[in-house]
Amino acid sequence: MNCQWCPPTPSFSSSLLPVLLRSVSLTTISSFQMTRSRLLPTTHHVLTQDDDPLDLLYHRFNVAKATLQPGVPIPSTIDLRVLKDAHIPSHVLAVFDVPENEWEPSYRPILVPIRTDLYTRDFRTNIIPPSPPGTPYPIPYSCPTLRQANLVPHAPSIPLLFLFALGLESRSHLFCCRLLPSEVIGEFPAPPAMAQSMSELCSDSQLAQYITFNQGLWRNILSLCPRDTQFVELVQTAWNVTVEARRIRRRAAVDIHTQAPDY
């Protein structure tokens, strides 16, 4: 099923369209401090290979995607356009994996929507600071904010981590295909065969991309400690297979070098 957002038809109340969720708490999170969700709308999106997990996360929280311009300081609040008057985020996390004093002019953090109640239930590491006493829960038009600046090990994999660890998407073959080639998944549950297949199928650049993403996702899991053990085991298996595939590739390269004749 396509996960693209479809604008409401004329039968929907126009009052639910371009509403602003003002001053959502904008929090930047750290990796170095550092069940299933009950937020279940009527249908689950199905993640396809062409879908952006961050886009799906925004859709699940019924707000329009927000971005920061390169080189712009992280603000303490942000306005979000509400697409549906339903489940909305309490915070927007400014996620980055480069220290702020090392940002290049083109660098910008990823803005990730989240709900405090869901996060604290599904993760062990608390990264969201408490709101001051008397702070109302975010509603369309108004909500005070807080800000905290920190890092994560790997910013690009945070949306995928939240999407599945919070139970906003069902784990599926398509999720696994984000971590491993589909042909490799076909060898499950035999990790040695999976690693061998991956080492043979992937080019050097493809293998490097899988290594970077899977290592980053695994490091995020170690930092944030999601409570869903099956999800953690799934990602750990994918990372172990990736590491072994890299070892096989390196051993093969060494063997070719040592067997080459001397002239």
Coordinates of C-alpha atoms in Angstrom, one line a residue:
M1 CA 0.0 0.0 0.0
N2 CA 1.3 3.4 -0.9
C3 CA 2.3 5.5 2.1
Q4 CA 2.0 8.9 0.5
W5 CA -0.2 11.4 2.3
C6 CA -3.5 12.0 0.5
P7 CA -5.2 15.4 1.1
P8 CA -8.7 15.1 2.7
T9 CA -11.6 14.9 0.3
P10 CA -14.3 17.6 0.3
S11 CA -16.3 15.5 2.7
F12 CA -13.8 16.3 5.5
S13 CA -14.4 19.3 7.6
S14 CA -12.3 22.2 6.4
S15 CA -11.5 23.1 10.0
L16 CA -9.1 20.2 10.1
L17 CA -6.9 21.4 7.2
P18 CA -4.1 24.1 7.5
V19 CA -4.1 24.5 11.3
L20 CA -0.8 25.3 13.0
L21 CA 0.6 23.4 16.0
R22 CA 2.5 26.3 17.5
S23 CA 5.6 26.1 19.6
V24 CA 6.0 22.4 19.8
S25 CA 8.8 21.6 22.2
L26 CA 12.0 21.4 20.1
T27 CA 14.5 19.2 21.8
T28 CA 18.0 18.1 20.6
I29 CA 19.1 14.8 21.9
S30 CA 22.3 13.1 23.0
S31 CA 23.6 9.6 22.4
F32 CA 26.3 9.9 24.9
Q33 CA 24.1 10.5 27.9
M34 CA 22.2 8.3 27.2
T35 CA 5.5 -3.3 23.9
R36 CA 4.0 -1.8 21.4
S37 CA 2.8 1.7 21.2
R38 CA -0.9 2.4 22.0
L39 CA -0.8 5.1 19.3
L40 CA -2.5 3.0 16.7
P41 CA -4.6 4.9 14.2
T42 CA -7.2 3.1 12.2
T43 CA -4.7 1.6 9.6
H44 CA -1.0 0.8 9.5
H45 CA 1.1 2.2 6.7
V46 CA 3.2 -0.4 4.9
L47 CA 6.8 0.7 4.5
T48 CA 7.9 0.3 0.9
Q49 CA 11.5 0.5 -0.4
D50 CA 10.8 4.0 -1.9
D51 CA 9.3 5.5 1.3
D52 CA 11.2 7.8 3.6
P53 CA 10.8 6.7 7.2
L54 CA 10.9 10.4 8.4
D55 CA 8.0 11.2 6.1
L56 CA 6.0 8.3 7.5
L57 CA 6.8 9.4 11.0
Y58 CA 5.4 12.9 10.3
H59 CA 2.3 11.3 8.7
R60 CA 1.8 9.1 11.7
F61 CA 1.7 12.1 14.0
N62 CA -0.6 14.0 11.5
V63 CA 1.7 17.0 11.0
A64 CA 3.5 18.4 7.9
K65 CA 7.2 17.8 7.6
A66 CA 9.5 20.5 9.0
T67 CA 13.0 21.3 8.1
L68 CA 15.7 23.8 9.1
Q69 CA 17.7 25.9 6.6
P70 CA 21.4 25.1 6.5
G71 CA 23.4 27.1 8.9
V72 CA 20.4 28.3 10.9
P73 CA 20.7 27.9 14.7
I74 CA 18.3 25.5 16.3
P75 CA 15.3 27.4 17.6
S76 CA 13.6 26.8 20.9
T77 CA 10.2 26.3 19.3
I78 CA 8.8 25.4 15.9
D79 CA 5.4 25.7 14.2
L80 CA 3.9 22.6 12.6
R81 CA 1.0 22.5 10.2
V82 CA -1.6 20.0 11.5
L83 CA -2.9 17.7 8.7
K84 CA -5.5 15.9 10.9
D85 CA -6.9 16.8 14.3
A86 CA -5.8 13.6 16.0
H87 CA -2.6 12.2 17.4
I88 CA 0.0 15.0 17.4
P89 CA 3.6 15.2 18.7
S90 CA 4.6 16.8 22.0
H91 CA 8.2 17.5 20.9
V92 CA 10.3 17.8 17.8
L93 CA 13.7 16.4 18.3
A94 CA 16.6 18.2 16.5
V95 CA 18.8 15.1 15.8
F96 CA 22.4 15.5 14.7
D97 CA 25.5 13.4 14.8
V98 CA 28.1 16.2 14.3
P99 CA 29.0 18.5 17.3
E100 CA 27.4 21.9 16.7
N101 CA 30.8 23.7 16.7
E102 CA 31.9 21.4 13.8
W103 CA 28.9 22.0 11.5
E104 CA 29.7 22.9 7.9
P105 CA 27.7 25.7 6.4
S106 CA 25.5 23.2 4.5
Y107 CA 24.8 21.0 7.6
R108 CA 21.4 20.9 9.2
P109 CA 19.9 18.6 11.9
I110 CA 17.0 16.3 11.2
L111 CA 13.7 17.3 12.9
V112 CA 12.0 14.3 14.2
P113 CA 8.4 14.4 15.8
I114 CA 7.8 12.4 18.9
R115 CA 5.4 12.1 21.8
T116 CA 6.8 12.0 25.3
D117 CA 4.4 9.4 26.6
L118 CA 5.1 7.0 23.8
Y119 CA 8.9 7.4 24.0
T120 CA 9.1 7.0 27.8
R121 CA 7.1 3.8 27.5
D122 CA 9.0 2.2 24.7
F123 CA 12.6 3.3 25.4
R124 CA 14.7 3.0 28.6
T125 CA 17.0 6.0 28.1
N126 CA 15.3 9.3 28.8
I127 CA 16.3 12.0 26.4
I128 CA 13.4 14.4 26.7
P129 CA 13.6 16.9 29.5
P130 CA 10.5 17.5 31.7
S131 CA 8.3 20.5 30.9
P132 CA 8.0 23.2 33.6
P133 CA 5.1 22.7 36.0
G134 CA 1.8 23.8 34.5
T135 CA 2.9 23.4 30.9
P136 CA -0.2 22.3 28.8
Y137 CA 0.0 19.3 26.5
P138 CA 0.4 20.4 22.8
I139 CA -2.8 21.3 21.1
P140 CA -3.4 23.0 17.8
Y141 CA -2.4 26.7 18.1
S142 CA -0.5 26.8 21.3
C143 CA 2.2 25.0 23.4
P144 CA 5.2 26.3 25.4
T145 CA 8.6 24.7 24.8
L146 CA 12.0 23.6 26.0
R147 CA 15.3 22.9 24.3
Q148 CA 18.4 20.8 25.1
A149 CA 21.4 20.4 22.7
N150 CA 23.2 17.1 22.3
L151 CA 24.2 14.4 19.8
V152 CA 23.2 10.9 18.6
P153 CA 25.5 8.3 17.2
H154 CA 23.8 8.2 13.8
A155 CA 21.1 10.7 12.9
P156 CA 19.9 9.2 9.6
S157 CA 18.7 6.0 11.2
I158 CA 16.7 7.7 14.1
P159 CA 13.5 8.0 12.1
L160 CA 13.5 4.3 11.2
L161 CA 14.3 3.4 14.8
F162 CA 11.4 5.5 16.2
L163 CA 9.0 4.3 13.5
F164 CA 9.4 0.6 14.4
A165 CA 10.5 0.7 18.0
L166 CA 7.4 2.8 18.9
G167 CA 5.2 0.3 17.0
L168 CA 4.0 2.9 14.5
E169 CA 4.8 0.5 11.7
S170 CA 4.6 -3.3 11.6
R171 CA 7.9 -5.1 11.2
S172 CA 8.0 -6.8 7.9
H173 CA 10.1 -8.1 5.1
L174 CA 10.3 -4.5 3.8
F175 CA 11.8 -3.4 7.0
C176 CA 14.4 -6.0 6.8
C177 CA 15.2 -4.9 3.3
R178 CA 16.2 -1.6 4.7
L179 CA 19.0 -3.5 6.6
L180 CA 20.0 -6.3 4.2
P181 CA 19.5 -7.1 0.5
S182 CA 16.4 -9.2 -0.1
E183 CA 18.4 -12.1 -1.5
V184 CA 20.3 -12.2 1.8
I185 CA 17.1 -12.2 3.8
G186 CA 16.0 -15.2 1.8
E187 CA 18.8 -17.2 3.5
F188 CA 17.3 -16.6 7.0
P189 CA 17.7 -18.2 9.5
A190 CA 21.2 -19.2 8.6
P191 CA 23.5 -16.3 9.5
P192 CA 26.6 -17.8 7.8
A193 CA 24.8 -18.3 4.5
M194 CA 23.3 -14.8 4.9
A195 CA 26.8 -13.3 5.3
Q196 CA 28.3 -15.3 2.5
S197 CA 25.5 -14.2 0.2
M198 CA 25.9 -10.6 1.2
S199 CA 29.6 -10.6 0.6
E200 CA 29.0 -12.0 -2.9
L201 CA 26.1 -9.9 -3.9
C202 CA 27.1 -6.4 -2.8
S203 CA 29.6 -4.1 -4.5
D204 CA 32.2 -2.4 -2.3
S205 CA 30.1 0.8 -2.2
Q206 CA 26.9 -1.1 -1.4
L207 CA 28.5 -3.0 1.4
A208 CA 29.9 0.2 2.8
Q209 CA 26.5 1.8 2.8
Y210 CA 24.9 -1.2 4.7
I211 CA 27.8 -1.1 7.2
T212 CA 27.4 2.6 7.9
F213 CA 23.6 2.4 8.3
N214 CA 23.4 -0.8 10.3
Q215 CA 26.2 0.2 12.6
G216 CA 24.6 3.6 13.2
L217 CA 21.2 2.0 13.9
W218 CA 22.8 -0.5 16.3
R219 CA 24.7 2.2 18.1
N220 CA 21.5 4.2 18.4
I221 CA 19.8 1.2 20.0
L222 CA 22.7 0.7 22.5
S223 CA 22.3 4.4 23.4
L224 CA 18.5 4.7 23.6
C225 CA 17.7 1.2 24.8
P226 CA 14.3 0.3 23.2
R227 CA 12.2 -2.1 25.2
D228 CA 11.1 -4.2 22.3
T229 CA 13.6 -7.1 22.6
Q230 CA 12.4 -8.8 19.3
F231 CA 13.1 -5.6 17.4
V232 CA 16.5 -5.3 19.1
E233 CA 17.4 -8.9 18.2
L234 CA 16.3 -8.4 14.6
V235 CA 18.6 -5.4 14.2
Q236 CA 21.5 -7.1 16.0
T237 CA 21.2 -10.1 13.6
A238 CA 21.3 -7.7 10.6
W239 CA 24.4 -6.0 12.0
N240 CA 26.2 -9.3 12.8
V241 CA 25.5 -10.5 9.3
T242 CA 26.8 -7.3 7.8
V243 CA 30.0 -7.5 9.9
E244 CA 30.6 -11.1 8.9
A245 CA 30.1 -10.2 5.2
R246 CA 32.7 -7.5 5.6
R247 CA 35.1 -10.0 7.1
I248 CA 34.5 -12.5 4.3
R249 CA 35.1 -9.7 1.7
R250 CA 38.4 -8.7 3.4
R251 CA 39.6 -12.4 3.7
A252 CA 38.9 -12.9 0.0
A253 CA 40.9 -9.8 -0.9
V254 CA 43.8 -11.0 1.2
D255 CA 43.7 -14.4 -0.4
I256 CA 43.7 -12.9 -3.9
H257 CA 46.7 -10.8 -3.0
T258 CA 48.7 -13.6 -1.5
Q259 CA 47.9 -16.0 -4.4
A260 CA 48.9 -13.5 -7.1
P261 CA 52.1 -14.7 -8.9
D262 CA 55.2 -12.6 -8.6
Y263 CA 56.8 -11.4 -11.9

